[in-house]
XYZ file of C-alpha atoms in Angstrom:
293
model
C 22.136 57.211 -56.440
C 23.709 54.980 -59.025
C 22.264 51.979 -59.586
C 25.392 49.894 -61.254
C 23.002 46.677 -61.755
C 21.485 47.786 -65.255
C 25.271 48.414 -66.306
C 27.066 45.269 -64.682
C 27.071 42.508 -67.087
C 28.254 39.159 -65.759
C 26.189 36.823 -67.762
C 26.304 37.328 -71.551
C 24.142 34.699 -72.637
C 20.572 37.369 -73.117
C 23.129 40.362 -73.848
C 21.766 42.870 -76.810
C 23.599 45.663 -76.970
C 20.763 47.477 -78.972
C 19.122 47.707 -75.614
C 21.990 49.554 -73.713
C 21.559 53.176 -73.053
C 23.968 55.512 -74.520
C 22.279 58.441 -72.480
C 20.542 58.872 -69.420
C 19.320 61.255 -67.216
C 22.766 62.868 -65.236
C 23.127 61.632 -61.621
C 23.925 65.708 -60.374
C 21.882 68.528 -61.268
C 24.842 70.998 -61.097
C 28.257 70.866 -62.293
C 29.478 71.904 -58.818
C 27.541 68.705 -57.368
C 28.952 66.928 -60.271
C 32.493 68.025 -59.224
C 31.771 67.358 -55.226
C 30.816 63.992 -55.998
C 33.668 63.108 -58.259
C 36.251 64.434 -55.914
C 34.340 61.861 -52.844
C 34.952 59.086 -55.572
C 38.757 60.008 -56.291
C 39.236 60.552 -52.275
C 37.941 57.120 -51.709
C 39.575 55.573 -54.444
C 42.647 56.840 -53.259
C 42.370 55.168 -49.810
C 41.021 52.050 -50.936
C 44.256 51.494 -53.686
C 46.591 52.121 -50.241
C 45.039 49.672 -48.356
C 45.283 47.509 -51.675
C 48.890 48.189 -51.828
C 49.465 47.439 -48.037
C 47.415 44.415 -48.374
C 49.376 42.927 -50.799
C 47.239 40.339 -51.651
C 44.966 41.801 -54.821
C 45.722 43.933 -57.919
C 43.052 45.140 -59.989
C 43.081 45.417 -64.177
C 40.700 47.956 -65.485
C 39.950 47.848 -69.332
C 38.562 50.726 -71.313
C 37.392 49.539 -74.727
C 34.906 51.986 -76.927
C 34.670 53.721 -80.516
C 37.106 56.707 -81.306
C 36.021 59.784 -79.332
C 33.940 58.093 -76.724
C 36.210 59.044 -74.173
C 38.768 56.813 -72.882
C 41.726 59.091 -72.624
C 39.430 62.046 -70.537
C 37.687 59.228 -68.451
C 41.149 57.461 -67.458
C 42.570 61.459 -66.487
C 39.482 62.491 -64.593
C 38.590 59.204 -62.536
C 42.542 58.170 -61.469
C 44.228 61.730 -60.873
C 43.202 61.860 -57.253
C 45.116 58.371 -56.816
C 49.051 58.204 -55.784
C 50.403 57.733 -58.747
C 52.768 55.040 -57.369
C 49.642 52.698 -56.656
C 48.540 53.320 -60.671
C 49.942 51.930 -64.058
C 48.503 52.972 -67.409
C 49.197 51.382 -70.867
C 47.738 52.350 -74.155
C 47.922 49.630 -76.980
C 48.524 50.883 -80.041
C 49.016 48.696 -83.747
C 51.454 45.843 -82.632
C 54.844 46.309 -83.511
C 56.424 43.129 -85.321
C 58.152 42.150 -82.053
C 54.976 42.251 -80.812
C 53.253 40.260 -83.803
C 56.074 37.495 -83.289
C 54.187 36.373 -79.977
C 51.088 35.161 -78.942
C 47.814 37.294 -79.260
C 47.986 38.182 -75.608
C 51.552 38.478 -74.945
C 51.998 42.270 -75.108
C 49.049 42.688 -72.943
C 50.178 40.051 -70.349
C 54.037 41.710 -69.986
C 51.990 44.356 -68.537
C 49.471 43.164 -66.115
C 49.466 44.532 -62.527
C 51.381 43.193 -59.828
C 49.425 42.751 -56.545
C 48.757 45.976 -54.842
C 48.559 47.982 -57.718
C 45.754 49.216 -60.127
C 46.350 48.805 -63.837
C 44.479 50.827 -66.628
C 44.850 49.132 -70.146
C 43.383 51.621 -72.844
C 42.608 49.322 -75.317
C 43.501 45.952 -74.589
C 43.653 42.023 -75.647
C 40.245 42.574 -76.688
C 41.082 44.580 -79.729
C 42.106 40.855 -81.532
C 38.148 39.820 -81.120
C 37.220 43.553 -82.246
C 39.418 45.468 -84.570
C 40.576 42.157 -86.200
C 37.541 40.423 -86.250
C 35.966 43.220 -88.479
C 39.028 43.398 -90.577
C 39.896 39.777 -90.946
C 42.551 40.375 -93.585
C 44.706 41.442 -90.454
C 44.198 37.871 -89.340
C 45.253 36.464 -92.826
C 47.861 38.939 -93.820
C 49.592 40.287 -91.026
C 49.500 38.078 -87.685
C 51.777 35.317 -89.036
C 49.687 32.599 -88.045
C 49.839 28.948 -89.668
C 47.811 28.941 -92.995
C 45.652 25.717 -91.476
C 44.341 28.320 -88.669
C 43.324 31.283 -90.703
C 42.030 29.644 -93.709
C 38.531 29.725 -92.008
C 38.304 33.032 -89.750
C 35.662 31.644 -88.172
C 37.484 29.146 -86.459
C 39.971 31.775 -84.645
C 37.268 33.655 -82.747
C 36.176 30.890 -80.551
C 39.565 29.878 -79.642
C 40.128 33.384 -78.561
C 37.169 33.986 -76.393
C 38.221 30.826 -74.648
C 41.756 32.057 -74.468
C 40.350 35.531 -72.769
C 37.784 33.301 -70.423
C 40.581 31.326 -69.349
C 43.001 33.905 -68.766
C 40.932 36.252 -66.524
C 39.779 33.649 -64.599
C 43.441 32.672 -64.303
C 44.261 36.145 -62.930
C 41.053 36.295 -60.511
C 42.519 32.741 -59.137
C 45.617 34.408 -58.648
C 44.153 37.797 -56.848
C 44.089 40.013 -59.807
C 40.586 41.055 -60.613
C 39.645 42.271 -63.835
C 37.173 44.853 -64.591
C 35.808 46.123 -68.247
C 34.427 48.695 -69.324
C 32.664 49.459 -72.785
C 31.659 52.970 -73.237
C 28.663 52.778 -75.060
C 28.663 56.061 -77.465
C 25.909 57.000 -80.235
C 26.860 57.222 -83.617
C 25.460 60.648 -83.439
C 27.431 61.699 -80.379
C 30.317 60.110 -82.273
C 29.801 62.870 -85.159
C 29.383 66.000 -83.176
C 32.652 65.083 -81.177
C 34.429 64.811 -84.309
C 33.107 67.871 -85.663
C 34.490 69.935 -82.519
C 37.742 68.163 -83.005
C 37.838 69.615 -86.699
C 36.325 73.258 -85.571
C 38.690 73.658 -82.600
C 42.056 74.507 -83.173
C 43.621 72.813 -79.514
C 42.003 69.570 -80.992
C 42.563 69.232 -84.541
C 45.660 66.978 -83.530
C 43.049 64.305 -82.319
C 41.371 64.012 -85.671
C 42.528 61.152 -88.372
C 41.090 60.739 -91.840
C 41.255 56.982 -90.410
C 38.487 57.706 -87.694
C 36.019 57.998 -90.639
C 37.149 54.977 -92.283
C 36.388 53.051 -89.312
C 33.181 55.059 -88.321
C 31.799 53.499 -91.691
C 32.573 49.981 -89.973
C 30.068 51.058 -87.353
C 27.442 48.004 -87.107
C 30.443 45.711 -87.738
C 31.554 46.841 -84.346
C 28.481 47.215 -82.773
C 28.321 43.197 -83.608
C 31.807 42.438 -82.548
C 31.542 44.332 -79.242
C 27.805 42.565 -78.617
C 29.520 39.119 -79.272
C 32.898 39.905 -76.732
C 30.804 40.996 -74.172
C 28.118 37.652 -74.677
C 31.494 35.540 -74.661
C 33.543 36.507 -71.833
C 31.210 38.460 -69.060
C 31.415 37.065 -66.065
C 30.767 37.732 -62.305
C 34.538 37.347 -61.859
C 35.432 39.303 -64.474
C 32.429 42.063 -65.284
C 31.509 44.439 -67.961
C 30.191 47.358 -67.531
C 28.321 49.195 -70.846
C 28.538 52.669 -69.909
C 25.699 55.822 -71.445
C 28.949 57.610 -73.218
C 27.074 60.375 -74.824
C 27.284 62.470 -71.394
C 31.381 62.414 -70.245
C 30.510 63.983 -66.954
C 27.677 61.455 -66.314
C 29.674 58.207 -67.569
C 33.030 59.415 -65.183
C 30.836 59.175 -62.000
C 29.558 55.569 -63.335
C 32.788 54.530 -63.727
C 34.143 55.608 -60.521
C 31.163 54.307 -58.625
C 31.845 50.903 -60.497
C 35.657 51.065 -59.679
C 34.874 51.480 -56.151
C 32.171 48.639 -56.005
C 34.772 46.154 -57.577
C 37.569 47.189 -55.158
C 34.963 46.980 -52.038
C 34.159 43.126 -52.925
C 38.012 42.459 -51.959
C 38.324 41.290 -48.842
C 41.473 43.919 -47.623
C 42.737 45.419 -44.499
C 45.890 47.107 -43.517
C 48.327 44.634 -41.897
C 48.240 44.099 -38.154
C 51.178 44.705 -36.024
C 51.800 41.735 -33.246
C 52.380 42.791 -29.434
C 56.109 42.465 -30.152
C 56.373 44.647 -32.659
C 54.060 47.714 -31.331
C 56.711 47.735 -28.466
C 59.424 47.974 -30.497
C 57.408 51.252 -32.321
C 56.854 52.419 -28.766
C 60.436 52.797 -28.033
C 61.181 54.324 -31.653
C 58.809 57.059 -30.498
C 60.122 57.556 -27.206
C 63.349 57.793 -28.786
C 62.262 60.246 -31.380
C 60.488 62.547 -28.659
C 63.505 62.359 -27.086
C 65.290 64.045 -29.777
C 62.894 67.083 -30.024
C 64.403 69.797 -27.971
C-alpha cells in the first residue's frame, strides 16, 4: 500500500530536502507484481483521462524536475504509455532560444499549457528559472536581457520569480487547470552509477555529455535551489511530490499513484443525456438495427 503523505508537500515552511529519502523498500515483491500493479495504474489513469476529456472542465499539468539521470524521460514513458495519446501532450524544455529569451521567463511554458480535458506533461519547466539560473547567476546577468537595475543584485530576482510562480499556479487552479509537481530525488552515488552505466553501454553512450559531470560539481548548490523552490511554491492547490528515485520501478509506481490521487480529487463525470436526447439516440439505434441484414 503506497502512502502518499510522506511524499506530498503542501506547506514548504518546514521542508528540508536532507530529510527526504532517495531510496526505500519497494512496494512490490517480484517483477511480475510490479508489472501487474503498473498495468492497473495505467488502466485507471486512462479511464480518468477519458472522463476528464468528456467532462471538459479540468485540465492537468504534471511537471517533472530532477537532476540528470534521475529518470524523468523513462518515468514519463512508463507511466503515460497506456493513456490515449490524444489526451496527453508532452513538452521537454531545453536551453531557451533567442526568441524565448525575448519574452518573460514564463512565456515559453505558458504557450504550452494544457487545455481543459487534456493532461499536459512538462519535462523541466519554468522552475528551471529558479534552479539552473539560480545556480549559474551569470545566465541571469549576461543572457536573459533584463534591465540592469533588476539584475544588479540577483537576490532581488528570486523572490519576484517565486511570487510569479505561485500566482500563476493559483491562477491556473482557479481556471480549472490543476498543477502537480514531481521532484525525482536521486542520490549522488546513484547518479554516478547511472553515468557509468551510460559510458559502459553502447546503446546509452549518446545520453552522456561532458556537461553532465560539470553540473554534478554543483550538486550542493542544486540541492539548496530545489529545497528553496519547494519551500516557496508548495501549496495544496499545486503540491510538490518528492519521490525517492534510486529505484526506478518503485518511483514509477509512486508517481502513478500520485497522479491518480490528484485526478480523483477533481469533481468529474461523463456528460448526462436528457430524455429528449435519449429518445433521439433510441431512434438512431432502431435505424441501424434495421439496416443490419
